[in-house]
Amino acid sequence: MKCFEFMGKEIFAQFGIPVPQGRMVTTAEEAEGVAAEIGKPVVIKSQVLSGKRGKAGGIKFADTPAEAKAAAADLLAMTVQGHPVQRILLEEKLKIESEIYVAITIDGAAKAPVIITSAKGGMDIEEQAEEDIVKVYLDVFLGLQPFLAKDLARRIGLTGNLAKSYADILEKMYNIMVKKDAELVEINPLVISGDQVIAADAKVTIDDSALYRQKDVPFVDEDMTEVEKMAKAAGVGSFVELGGNIAIMANGAGITMGTLDMVQLFGGQPANFMDAGGGTGVEGTAKAIQILLAQNPKVIFINIFGGITRCDDVANALAYVKKNIGIPVPVVVRMVGTNQEEGVRILREVGIEAYREMKEAAQKAVELSKAGEEV
Amino acid sequence: MAILVDASSKVLIQGITGKQGTFHLKQMLPFGTDVVAGVAPGKGGGVHEGVPLYNTVYEACEHHAIDATVLFIPAAYCKDAALEAIEAGIKVIVIITEHIPVQDELIIVNRAKLKDAVIIGPNTFGMASWKCKLGILPNIAFSPGPVGVVARSGTLTYEIVGSLTNIGIGQTSVVGLGGDRVPGSTFVDMLKRFEADEATQVVVLVGEIGGNAEEEAAEYIKTMSKPVVAYLAGKSAPPGKRMGHAGAIIERGKGTYEGKVQALTAAGAQVATFPYEVVEKVQQLIRRS
């Protein structure tokens, strides 16, 4: 789960990483008050998860509280890459002498945390030259030892107190990764302002699997669509909206991806990724089918290889939704595995013929999705 | 004959009396798995489906020589259970559980590396060799034969292995690496074992978008004597979206379908566009040999 910048900075402050003086607000009036409190020129930053805020006009500057109020009103009326701006962060404007890039993340292949840093902050790490980037893998049992942090400071050209402050920030970033279950802690830019090193930005991503033990971090669902929020509320394992007209449900991430790929290769457009999981039962499956319907698709395509998932459960769920809620579009089902015969029989009773082969079913779903279209 | 485990392997199940543990124990026994003990804290001394129970892994190891363990343990307790198995000296540890925090996974897999234990998973269907299934692969999918299968995802593997079995092509071992970001074992680890296994003639690799495990596998495939057939899921996945598996995400332009296909093809692997083409390609390779 990606955190908003202001949330990341709250975590930074808790762990002792210096951040600019400031506060998050939701109205222009509050913005004026905070600007007056700060008593200096301010920067006003829209709080959206999009990475390219600055380029999209989502960051403004103001010298007086009145200017801050006007700028805040502008930002709060804006939409940045599809996200209406609901929150803004007001902060003292820093005097920037130079900018550093620093991030800690987890490298799955190396099975280790990795620190990535560069003396050239302010731009995306992808845009930087390979020779400017310093990358160090950490031993998970040693963590980030002070000697390593100090050497990293040296390698990006810092000396004296600045080097000390940088090393201290690195150690705190590592603590955040471990204690807050962060998959990513990124500061870009980390700003040198006089004798201070300050985090001008904050990107923190919390491991979704660890949210259960990070209950003090508020849940952020800004990057979810309305249907994705519905799916989450309904307890559907895994759902991503993709925008096509063939609503798809399968069980297992791999086969769901494989089903989407096949539909697309046959010329169809998947509406979504839905991994209904294993052993979801009749009720859970019925809820999942209703999420498919909520997308107003032209066709529903269900692909089940029954292992833990029982074909009769899926069939009963379909029959239930068809009888009690109604399914106004054609349904294509491919069903093999556990309790297959029973599932096929139940479906036949409600007028749905199940396929055995994934290929034929996918072709049929694509064909139906194009029905009525001019050729 | 097989990799990692075979019909003679003695197996422990951790979390044996839970709903999942019980259900899959009842599938593993008729498959032929020699389940010699189960761990269920507080139930030691009892018997579950004919299997003796112990309170801790250490206690089970005092009474039995154990070759492998399977964990059916809730995510929040998996780190402790896996570390217990590692410290007790078990060398093959299968972690079925999904949604284990990545910080816990880092500790599990790095400790296992130090102690020379092989971790299969987390978030996997486990693995199967003839008469030894560790996990949740449906029994009907597997049959013995000359094909080694290594995969990141479960149901897709059932689909492919099931189709192989249906046309009479069996498997030496089928291994699920799991869909998480920090898997205990990699394609390369398993490809090396299949390359060394005399009974394996052809290897099937089932990958997906995200990470660089397939690209690493490609480097090793260049050196292999045995043919490799690959299928990759996620061709249609948009960047930045996590497709069910924690590891199945194209991030910052890395882990794309095209990049993986290119690497595998250049390494001499045959890459199937559709799952059913895997079976056709394997059939041709087996006829040829």
XYZ file of C-alpha atoms in Angstrom:
664
model
C 0.000 0.000 0.000
C 1.422 3.328 -1.090
C 1.270 6.076 1.542
C 0.605 9.723 0.774
C 3.607 12.013 1.188
C 2.220 13.538 4.383
C 1.799 10.064 5.899
C 5.346 9.169 4.936
C 6.588 12.356 6.585
C 4.636 11.602 9.745
C 6.440 8.256 9.882
C 9.766 10.012 9.194
C 9.112 12.441 12.041
C 8.271 9.567 14.413
C 11.591 7.928 13.588
C 13.546 11.187 13.809
C 14.245 11.925 10.144
C 14.226 15.736 9.665
C 11.284 16.960 7.571
C 10.281 20.553 6.705
C 7.965 22.341 9.112
C 4.421 21.940 7.842
C 1.020 20.301 7.975
C -1.596 18.586 5.804
C -4.908 20.430 5.323
C -8.077 19.935 3.320
C -9.383 23.516 2.845
C -8.001 26.814 1.546
C -8.867 28.526 4.845
C -6.800 26.062 6.839
C -4.003 26.537 4.322
C -3.979 30.273 5.045
C -3.773 29.593 8.780
C -0.900 27.109 8.438
C 1.003 29.501 6.141
C 0.639 32.223 8.798
C 1.883 29.789 11.492
C 4.938 28.914 9.394
C 5.540 32.640 8.830
C 7.826 32.081 5.827
C 7.357 31.444 2.109
C 5.699 28.051 1.654
C 5.410 25.236 -0.834
C 1.927 23.745 -1.319
C 1.847 20.169 -2.547
C -1.198 18.223 -3.698
C -1.381 14.866 -1.917
C -1.958 12.308 -4.629
C -0.179 9.019 -5.262
C 0.863 9.975 -8.787
C 4.614 10.299 -9.244
C 4.610 13.211 -11.695
C 2.815 15.782 -9.543
C 5.173 18.633 -10.269
C 4.903 18.323 -14.036
C 1.100 18.076 -13.756
C 0.978 21.417 -11.909
C 0.230 19.830 -8.558
C 2.885 21.846 -6.660
C 2.695 25.621 -6.051
C 4.625 28.248 -4.086
C 3.398 31.220 -2.041
C 5.103 34.080 -0.194
C 2.172 35.212 1.962
C -0.779 33.519 3.706
C -3.178 35.186 1.260
C -1.245 33.778 -1.692
C -1.183 30.399 0.028
C -4.962 30.471 0.381
C -5.430 31.228 -3.320
C -2.923 28.581 -4.402
C -4.544 26.014 -2.084
C -7.976 26.789 -3.566
C -6.556 26.218 -7.069
C -4.975 22.912 -6.110
C -8.084 21.643 -4.324
C -10.065 22.246 -7.515
C -7.578 20.260 -9.590
C -7.466 16.681 -10.770
C -3.970 15.231 -11.006
C -3.778 12.232 -13.358
C -7.355 11.260 -12.704
C -7.243 11.834 -8.948
C -9.207 14.807 -7.554
C -6.988 16.634 -5.051
C -8.570 16.288 -1.600
C -5.579 17.010 0.601
C -2.681 19.399 0.367
C 0.552 19.638 2.319
C 1.872 23.078 3.277
C 5.525 23.296 4.176
C 8.219 25.900 4.643
C 10.012 26.467 1.368
C 13.534 25.081 1.718
C 16.657 26.819 0.536
C 18.063 24.041 -1.615
C 21.814 23.816 -2.115
C 21.895 20.319 -3.493
C 19.695 17.267 -3.819
C 20.411 13.619 -3.055
C 18.504 10.473 -4.012
C 18.186 7.683 -1.455
C 15.947 4.634 -1.191
C 15.763 1.342 0.654
C 13.751 -1.440 -0.912
C 13.684 -5.234 -1.094
C 15.337 -7.114 -3.928
C 13.487 -10.402 -4.351
C 16.166 -11.990 -6.521
C 18.947 -11.135 -4.084
C 16.662 -12.039 -1.155
C 17.954 -8.922 0.554
C 17.201 -5.290 1.334
C 19.035 -2.943 -0.984
C 20.077 0.693 -0.603
C 20.141 2.797 -3.734
C 21.602 6.289 -3.495
C 22.974 8.981 -5.732
C 24.408 12.482 -5.345
C 22.064 13.586 -8.119
C 18.638 13.762 -6.525
C 15.523 15.465 -7.780
C 15.071 13.333 -10.846
C 13.841 9.759 -11.207
C 16.424 7.121 -10.503
C 15.671 5.569 -13.927
C 16.805 8.766 -15.593
C 20.196 8.738 -13.890
C 23.423 7.527 -15.385
C 24.500 4.103 -14.149
C 27.850 5.440 -12.868
C 26.116 7.966 -10.571
C 24.133 5.281 -8.743
C 25.513 3.525 -5.680
C 23.799 0.255 -4.838
C 24.492 -1.883 -1.771
C 22.796 -5.095 -0.662
C 22.336 -5.640 3.059
C 22.621 -8.773 5.136
C 19.239 -9.153 6.778
C 20.854 -10.464 9.987
C 23.312 -7.568 10.249
C 20.921 -4.850 9.171
C 22.413 -1.485 8.300
C 25.542 -1.102 10.403
C 26.871 2.442 11.017
C 30.126 1.778 9.141
C 28.206 1.008 5.979
C 26.040 4.125 6.273
C 29.163 6.237 6.741
C 30.847 4.686 3.743
C 27.793 5.336 1.598
C 28.004 9.008 2.616
C 31.618 9.021 1.448
C 30.734 7.332 -1.830
C 28.255 10.055 -2.759
C 30.765 12.764 -1.830
C 29.519 13.953 1.565
C 31.894 15.020 4.356
C 31.784 16.340 7.905
C 28.463 16.971 9.576
C 26.515 16.465 6.365
C 27.938 12.944 6.071
C 26.972 12.277 9.673
C 23.404 13.522 9.179
C 23.029 11.479 5.990
C 24.275 8.295 7.671
C 21.900 8.894 10.562
C 18.953 9.298 8.152
C 19.910 6.070 6.353
C 19.869 4.116 9.604
C 16.452 5.541 10.436
C 15.140 4.640 6.981
C 16.292 1.079 7.582
C 14.482 1.043 10.931
C 11.310 2.200 9.182
C 11.602 -0.628 6.678
C 11.881 -3.214 9.440
C 9.506 -1.792 12.046
C 6.814 -0.460 9.688
C 7.017 -3.384 7.238
C 7.880 -1.013 4.408
C 8.705 -2.457 0.990
C 9.992 0.899 -0.119
C 11.298 3.934 1.756
C 12.390 6.575 -0.733
C 13.497 10.172 -0.250
C 13.836 12.111 -3.463
C 15.082 14.678 -2.990
C 16.932 14.564 0.277
C 17.905 18.213 0.451
C 21.055 19.874 1.714
C 20.053 23.251 3.096
C 22.832 25.081 4.962
C 24.200 22.617 7.495
C 21.018 20.560 7.479
C 19.941 17.451 5.592
C 16.144 17.368 5.199
C 13.671 14.980 3.563
C 11.809 17.177 1.072
C 9.709 14.271 -0.172
C 8.626 10.908 1.244
C 7.581 7.748 -0.529
C 6.702 4.891 1.770
C 5.020 1.690 0.595
C 3.767 -0.684 3.281
C 3.742 -4.430 2.546
C 0.070 -5.381 1.973
C 0.641 -8.698 3.740
C 1.775 -6.882 6.883
C -1.066 -4.372 7.183
C -2.589 -6.547 9.907
C 0.285 -5.594 12.210
C 0.558 -1.955 11.081
C -2.840 -0.890 12.266
C -1.803 2.707 13.039
C -1.141 3.388 9.350
C -4.399 4.665 7.786
C -5.624 2.674 4.777
C -5.111 4.425 1.432
C -7.370 3.379 -1.435
C -6.833 6.314 -3.783
C -5.300 4.178 -6.510
C -8.302 1.828 -6.468
C -11.288 2.253 -8.811
C -14.855 2.186 -7.474
C -15.352 -1.431 -8.530
C -11.999 -2.359 -6.998
C -13.164 -0.845 -3.711
C -16.403 -2.849 -3.972
C -14.409 -6.019 -4.616
C -12.241 -5.362 -1.592
C -15.288 -4.716 0.591
C -16.855 -7.956 -0.672
C -13.719 -9.856 0.313
C -12.820 -10.925 -3.232
C -9.254 -12.200 -3.088
C -7.628 -10.188 -5.800
C -9.199 -7.834 -8.317
C -7.864 -5.312 -10.843
C -10.099 -3.370 -13.229
C -8.754 -3.270 -16.778
C -11.499 -1.531 -18.743
C -12.536 -4.104 -21.403
C -15.941 -5.729 -21.903
C -15.302 -9.388 -20.976
C -15.621 -9.809 -17.220
C -13.364 -12.643 -16.098
C -13.158 -14.826 -13.034
C -10.692 -17.652 -12.526
C -9.092 -19.338 -9.542
C -5.389 -18.803 -8.951
C -3.261 -15.869 -10.040
C -1.402 -17.740 -12.771
C -4.419 -19.211 -14.507
C -6.243 -15.894 -14.218
C -3.368 -14.147 -15.983
C -3.282 -16.986 -18.517
C -7.021 -16.567 -19.148
C -6.653 -12.822 -19.691
C -3.752 -13.405 -22.069
C -5.704 -15.941 -24.070
C -8.755 -13.690 -24.350
C -6.575 -10.840 -25.533
C -4.684 -13.012 -28.036
C -8.029 -14.060 -29.523
C -8.877 -10.374 -29.960
C -11.041 -9.799 -26.880
C -10.748 -7.163 -24.173
C -10.660 -8.320 -20.541
C -12.641 -6.088 -18.179
C -10.701 -7.208 -15.155
C -8.339 -9.567 -13.378
C -10.176 -11.548 -10.709
C -8.524 -14.332 -8.811
C -11.424 -15.717 -6.825
C -8.963 -17.760 -4.805
C -9.295 -21.346 -3.717
C -12.141 -22.858 -1.730
C -14.206 -19.663 -1.681
C -17.557 -21.476 -1.300
C -20.971 -20.623 -2.744
C -21.554 -17.337 -0.934
C -18.121 -15.880 -1.656
C -18.364 -16.890 -5.305
C -21.841 -15.326 -5.623
C -20.427 -12.039 -4.288
C -17.574 -12.248 -6.776
C -20.017 -12.768 -9.656
C -21.885 -9.630 -8.590
C -18.628 -7.668 -8.781
C -18.249 -8.919 -12.354
C -21.784 -7.699 -13.105
C -21.058 -4.285 -11.570
C -18.708 -3.609 -14.493
C -21.590 -3.864 -17.018
C -19.697 -6.298 -19.233
C -20.944 -7.750 -22.531
C -19.918 -11.264 -21.512
C -18.925 -13.048 -18.330
C -16.210 -15.678 -18.652
C -15.528 -18.035 -15.772
C -12.553 -20.401 -15.940
C -12.269 -22.925 -13.132
C -9.713 -25.660 -12.641
C -11.135 -27.195 -9.491
C -8.524 -28.178 -6.941
C -9.551 -26.800 -3.572
C -12.260 -24.924 -5.439
C -15.268 -27.156 -6.043
C -17.010 -26.920 -9.406
C -20.418 -27.485 -7.786
C -19.847 -24.469 -5.495
C -19.135 -22.242 -8.479
C -22.150 -23.650 -10.361
C -24.438 -23.160 -7.371
C -23.226 -19.575 -6.984
C -23.952 -18.874 -10.654
C -27.376 -20.489 -10.410
C -28.147 -18.454 -7.283
C -27.163 -15.135 -8.855
C -29.013 -15.977 -12.077
C -32.259 -16.803 -10.222
C -32.188 -14.125 -7.536
C -30.398 -11.161 -9.076
C -30.414 -11.886 -12.769
C -27.528 -12.018 -15.220
C -28.443 -9.896 -18.240
C -25.432 -10.970 -20.352
C -24.200 -14.298 -21.728
C -22.085 -16.431 -19.387
C -19.317 -18.684 -20.691
C -18.048 -21.259 -18.218
C -15.106 -23.587 -18.485
C -15.074 -26.035 -15.647
C -12.915 -29.065 -14.884
C -11.659 -30.714 -11.713
C -13.189 -31.386 -8.310
C -16.935 -32.247 -8.527
C -16.995 -31.407 -12.213
C -20.005 -33.600 -13.170
C -22.183 -32.110 -10.441
C -21.158 -28.584 -11.470
C -21.943 -29.211 -15.124
C -25.350 -30.652 -14.204
C -26.288 -27.661 -12.011
C -25.285 -25.249 -14.758
C -27.300 -27.144 -17.368
C -30.398 -26.726 -15.175
C -30.083 -22.955 -15.422
C -29.321 -23.065 -19.126
C -25.527 -22.699 -19.086
C -23.410 -25.184 -21.025
C -19.927 -25.670 -19.586
C -16.824 -26.140 -21.717
C -13.997 -28.536 -20.925
C -11.251 -26.789 -22.833
C -10.008 -23.325 -21.944
C -9.278 -22.522 -25.600
C -12.811 -23.113 -26.920
C -14.369 -21.285 -23.999
C -12.094 -18.271 -24.482
C -12.898 -18.179 -28.210
C -16.624 -18.295 -27.467
C -16.358 -15.483 -24.902
C -14.507 -13.282 -27.388
C -17.029 -14.045 -30.144
C -19.944 -13.092 -27.853
C -18.193 -9.887 -26.788
C -18.207 -8.764 -30.412
C -21.820 -9.686 -31.145
C -23.721 -6.726 -32.556
C -20.536 -4.899 -33.503
C -20.225 -3.792 -37.093
C -17.584 -5.733 -38.940
C 13.855 -40.676 -10.504
C 12.876 -37.390 -8.885
C 14.290 -34.276 -7.265
C 14.340 -33.238 -3.583
C 12.028 -35.981 -2.326
C 10.907 -39.452 -3.405
C 8.699 -42.308 -2.244
C 11.073 -43.108 0.630
C 11.006 -39.581 2.129
C 9.675 -39.241 5.683
C 7.357 -36.283 5.983
C 6.201 -34.028 8.819
C 3.186 -31.732 8.660
C 3.116 -28.554 10.781
C -0.415 -27.378 11.491
C -1.723 -30.870 10.768
C -4.963 -30.611 12.755
C -6.226 -27.357 11.197
C -8.860 -27.270 8.464
C -6.336 -26.993 5.619
C -3.870 -29.348 7.270
C -6.495 -32.033 7.768
C -7.980 -31.698 4.289
C -4.621 -31.965 2.565
C -3.303 -34.698 4.854
C -6.255 -36.757 3.629
C -5.149 -36.116 0.032
C -1.451 -36.642 0.686
C -1.911 -40.060 2.326
C -3.680 -41.752 -0.638
C -1.130 -40.132 -2.978
C 1.416 -42.263 -1.178
C 3.209 -39.679 0.941
C 4.843 -41.225 3.994
C 3.557 -38.788 6.620
C 5.302 -39.967 9.790
C 4.403 -37.166 12.207
C 2.412 -34.001 12.720
C 2.964 -30.946 14.886
C -0.009 -29.397 16.666
C 0.861 -27.417 19.796
C -1.119 -28.658 22.789
C -2.151 -31.893 21.087
C 1.118 -33.812 21.480
C 0.667 -37.486 22.323
C -2.506 -37.712 20.277
C -3.092 -39.234 16.861
C -4.727 -37.516 13.883
C -5.883 -39.583 10.875
C -3.449 -42.244 12.019
C -0.507 -39.859 12.286
C 1.211 -39.346 15.683
C 1.137 -35.770 17.000
C 3.847 -33.754 18.759
C 3.856 -30.339 20.411
C 7.025 -29.086 18.743
C 9.150 -29.860 15.708
C 12.122 -30.707 17.938
C 10.017 -33.305 19.719
C 8.866 -34.842 16.420
C 12.497 -34.992 15.267
C 13.492 -36.849 18.438
C 11.113 -39.650 17.491
C 11.430 -39.723 13.708
C 14.046 -39.134 11.037
C 12.333 -36.407 9.026
C 13.321 -35.507 5.461
C 10.754 -32.852 4.705
C 8.042 -30.768 6.335
C 4.921 -29.047 5.009
C 3.547 -25.944 6.734
C -0.196 -25.309 6.885
C 0.231 -22.417 9.300
C -1.476 -18.990 9.329
C 0.723 -16.216 7.887
C 1.293 -14.433 11.198
C 2.903 -17.569 12.719
C 4.825 -18.836 9.722
C 8.134 -17.197 10.533
C 8.309 -18.993 13.858
C 7.178 -22.330 12.436
C 9.605 -22.182 9.503
C 12.538 -21.154 11.707
C 11.702 -24.001 14.058
C 11.896 -26.475 11.173
C 15.183 -24.964 9.957
C 16.777 -25.031 13.423
C 15.593 -28.602 13.957
C 17.642 -29.533 10.911
C 14.932 -30.411 8.383
C 16.326 -29.946 4.879
C 13.201 -29.576 2.724
C 10.606 -27.109 3.991
C 7.429 -26.456 2.036
C 5.481 -23.311 2.976
C 1.989 -23.307 1.463
C 0.764 -20.168 3.269
C 0.197 -16.942 1.345
C 0.361 -13.331 2.584
C 3.435 -13.788 4.779
C 4.984 -10.351 5.438
C 8.045 -9.866 3.265
C 10.213 -8.967 6.295
C 9.418 -12.415 7.723
C 10.198 -14.071 4.397
C 13.606 -12.397 4.272
C 14.486 -13.893 7.627
C 13.167 -17.354 6.761
C 14.912 -17.687 3.389
C 18.228 -16.232 4.546
C 18.337 -18.449 7.625
C 17.543 -21.465 5.449
C 20.434 -20.571 3.151
C 22.833 -20.514 6.124
C 21.557 -23.875 7.356
C 21.506 -25.552 3.927
C 17.753 -26.069 3.948
C 15.659 -25.814 0.791
C 12.542 -23.684 1.105
C 9.732 -24.362 -1.380
C 7.330 -21.392 -1.363
C 5.910 -19.452 0.375
C 2.548 -19.059 -1.351
C 2.897 -22.280 -3.308
C 1.013 -25.493 -4.101
C 4.126 -27.284 -2.887
C 5.688 -30.097 -4.852
C 5.168 -33.684 -5.866
C 7.312 -36.615 -6.897
C 6.053 -40.164 -7.457
C 4.397 -41.269 -4.193
C 5.499 -38.185 -2.324
C 3.334 -35.095 -2.482
C 4.126 -32.165 -0.198
C 1.285 -29.715 -0.589
C -1.973 -29.196 -2.391
C -1.484 -30.160 -6.056
C -4.619 -32.172 -7.011
C -3.755 -35.885 -6.940
C -5.311 -36.562 -10.346
C -3.079 -34.039 -12.103
C 0.179 -35.889 -11.370
C 1.487 -39.037 -13.026
C 5.013 -40.489 -13.068
C 7.152 -39.973 -16.157
C 10.070 -38.093 -17.742
C 9.094 -34.404 -17.479
C 10.338 -32.064 -14.756
C 8.043 -29.120 -14.055
C 8.933 -25.944 -12.172
C 6.436 -23.116 -11.818
C 5.617 -19.903 -10.033
C 1.853 -20.351 -10.024
C -0.429 -23.150 -8.887
C -3.591 -23.532 -10.924
C -1.741 -22.823 -14.141
C 0.523 -25.712 -13.264
C -2.477 -27.969 -12.611
C -3.734 -27.003 -16.056
C -0.442 -27.857 -17.752
C 0.488 -30.906 -15.673
C -3.096 -32.188 -15.942
C -2.943 -31.917 -19.749
C 0.393 -33.745 -19.827
C -1.039 -36.507 -17.665
C -4.169 -36.729 -19.860
C -2.117 -37.573 -22.940
C 0.046 -40.029 -21.037
C 3.131 -37.930 -20.379
C 4.137 -38.165 -16.730
C 6.465 -36.166 -14.514
C 9.570 -36.812 -12.436
C 8.810 -33.958 -10.038
C 6.541 -30.925 -10.112
C 7.722 -27.981 -8.024
C 5.929 -24.731 -7.198
C 8.231 -21.847 -6.315
C 5.319 -19.678 -5.183
C 4.097 -16.252 -6.197
C 5.780 -14.065 -3.587
C 8.500 -11.479 -3.997
C 11.058 -13.367 -1.961
C 10.704 -17.031 -2.881
C 12.879 -19.533 -1.043
C 13.939 -21.296 -4.230
C 14.422 -20.053 -7.766
C 14.024 -21.491 -11.244
C 17.800 -21.864 -11.431
C 17.899 -23.909 -8.195
C 15.358 -26.362 -9.598
C 16.692 -26.411 -13.173
C 20.070 -27.503 -11.770
C 18.406 -30.374 -9.952
C 16.435 -31.452 -13.035
C 19.582 -31.246 -15.155
C 21.288 -33.600 -12.684
C 18.310 -35.973 -12.386
C 18.778 -38.925 -14.718
C 15.077 -39.633 -15.156
C 14.204 -36.124 -16.309
C 14.298 -35.761 -20.102
C 12.481 -32.472 -20.664
C 11.880 -29.539 -18.307
C 8.802 -27.341 -18.332
C 9.149 -23.864 -16.834
C 5.966 -21.965 -15.994
C 6.786 -18.350 -15.256
C 5.025 -15.033 -15.101
C 5.641 -11.304 -15.283
C 7.538 -9.467 -12.542
C 11.000 -9.886 -11.040
C 13.882 -11.394 -12.999
C 13.759 -15.095 -12.103
C 13.000 -16.077 -15.722
C 15.884 -13.963 -17.030
C 18.237 -15.651 -14.542
C 16.842 -19.018 -15.586
C 17.612 -18.154 -19.217
C 21.288 -17.688 -18.358
C 21.408 -21.170 -16.844
C 19.361 -22.779 -19.627
C 22.168 -21.842 -22.049
C 24.358 -24.372 -20.247
C 21.775 -27.171 -19.950
C 21.862 -30.401 -21.925
C 18.114 -30.982 -21.578
C 15.455 -29.141 -23.591
C 13.271 -26.581 -21.818
C 9.720 -25.608 -22.753
C 8.411 -22.419 -21.149
C 5.075 -20.721 -20.758
C 4.738 -17.275 -19.217
C 1.573 -15.714 -17.850
C 0.837 -12.001 -17.832
C 1.303 -10.961 -21.469
C -1.773 -8.737 -21.210
C -0.972 -7.289 -17.769
C -0.635 -3.508 -17.610
C 2.469 -2.088 -15.871
C 2.214 -1.122 -12.217
C -0.705 -3.463 -11.470
C -0.192 -6.410 -9.170
C -1.793 -9.456 -10.780
C -2.780 -11.473 -7.727
C 0.709 -12.633 -6.803
C 2.808 -10.174 -4.811
C 5.640 -10.791 -7.268
C 3.574 -10.472 -10.457
C 4.016 -6.796 -11.200
C 5.854 -4.843 -13.877
C 7.708 -2.140 -11.961
C 9.728 0.660 -13.464
C 9.823 -1.091 -16.799
C 11.307 -4.287 -15.309
C 9.857 -7.784 -15.398
C 7.963 -7.460 -18.680
C 6.589 -10.386 -20.657
C 8.528 -9.421 -23.779
C 11.854 -9.203 -21.933
C 11.405 -12.653 -20.454
C 10.338 -14.267 -23.743
C 13.317 -12.726 -25.463
C 15.763 -13.967 -22.806
C 14.343 -17.497 -22.784
C 14.161 -17.768 -26.564
C 17.734 -16.530 -26.923
C 18.798 -19.191 -24.414
C 17.301 -21.909 -26.607
C 14.111 -22.581 -24.682
C 10.892 -23.073 -26.627
C 8.333 -20.533 -25.452
C 4.665 -21.448 -25.844
C 2.125 -18.685 -26.444
C -0.764 -20.704 -24.989
C -0.764 -23.218 -22.125
C -1.958 -26.024 -24.412
C 1.022 -25.492 -26.712
C 3.313 -26.581 -23.876
C 1.886 -30.079 -24.121
C 2.340 -30.166 -27.915
C 5.959 -29.026 -27.646
C 6.792 -31.524 -24.908
C 5.184 -34.319 -26.936
C 7.376 -33.508 -29.940
C 10.523 -33.403 -27.826
C 9.780 -36.749 -26.210
C 9.031 -38.400 -29.560
C 12.336 -37.122 -30.880
C 14.402 -38.558 -28.040
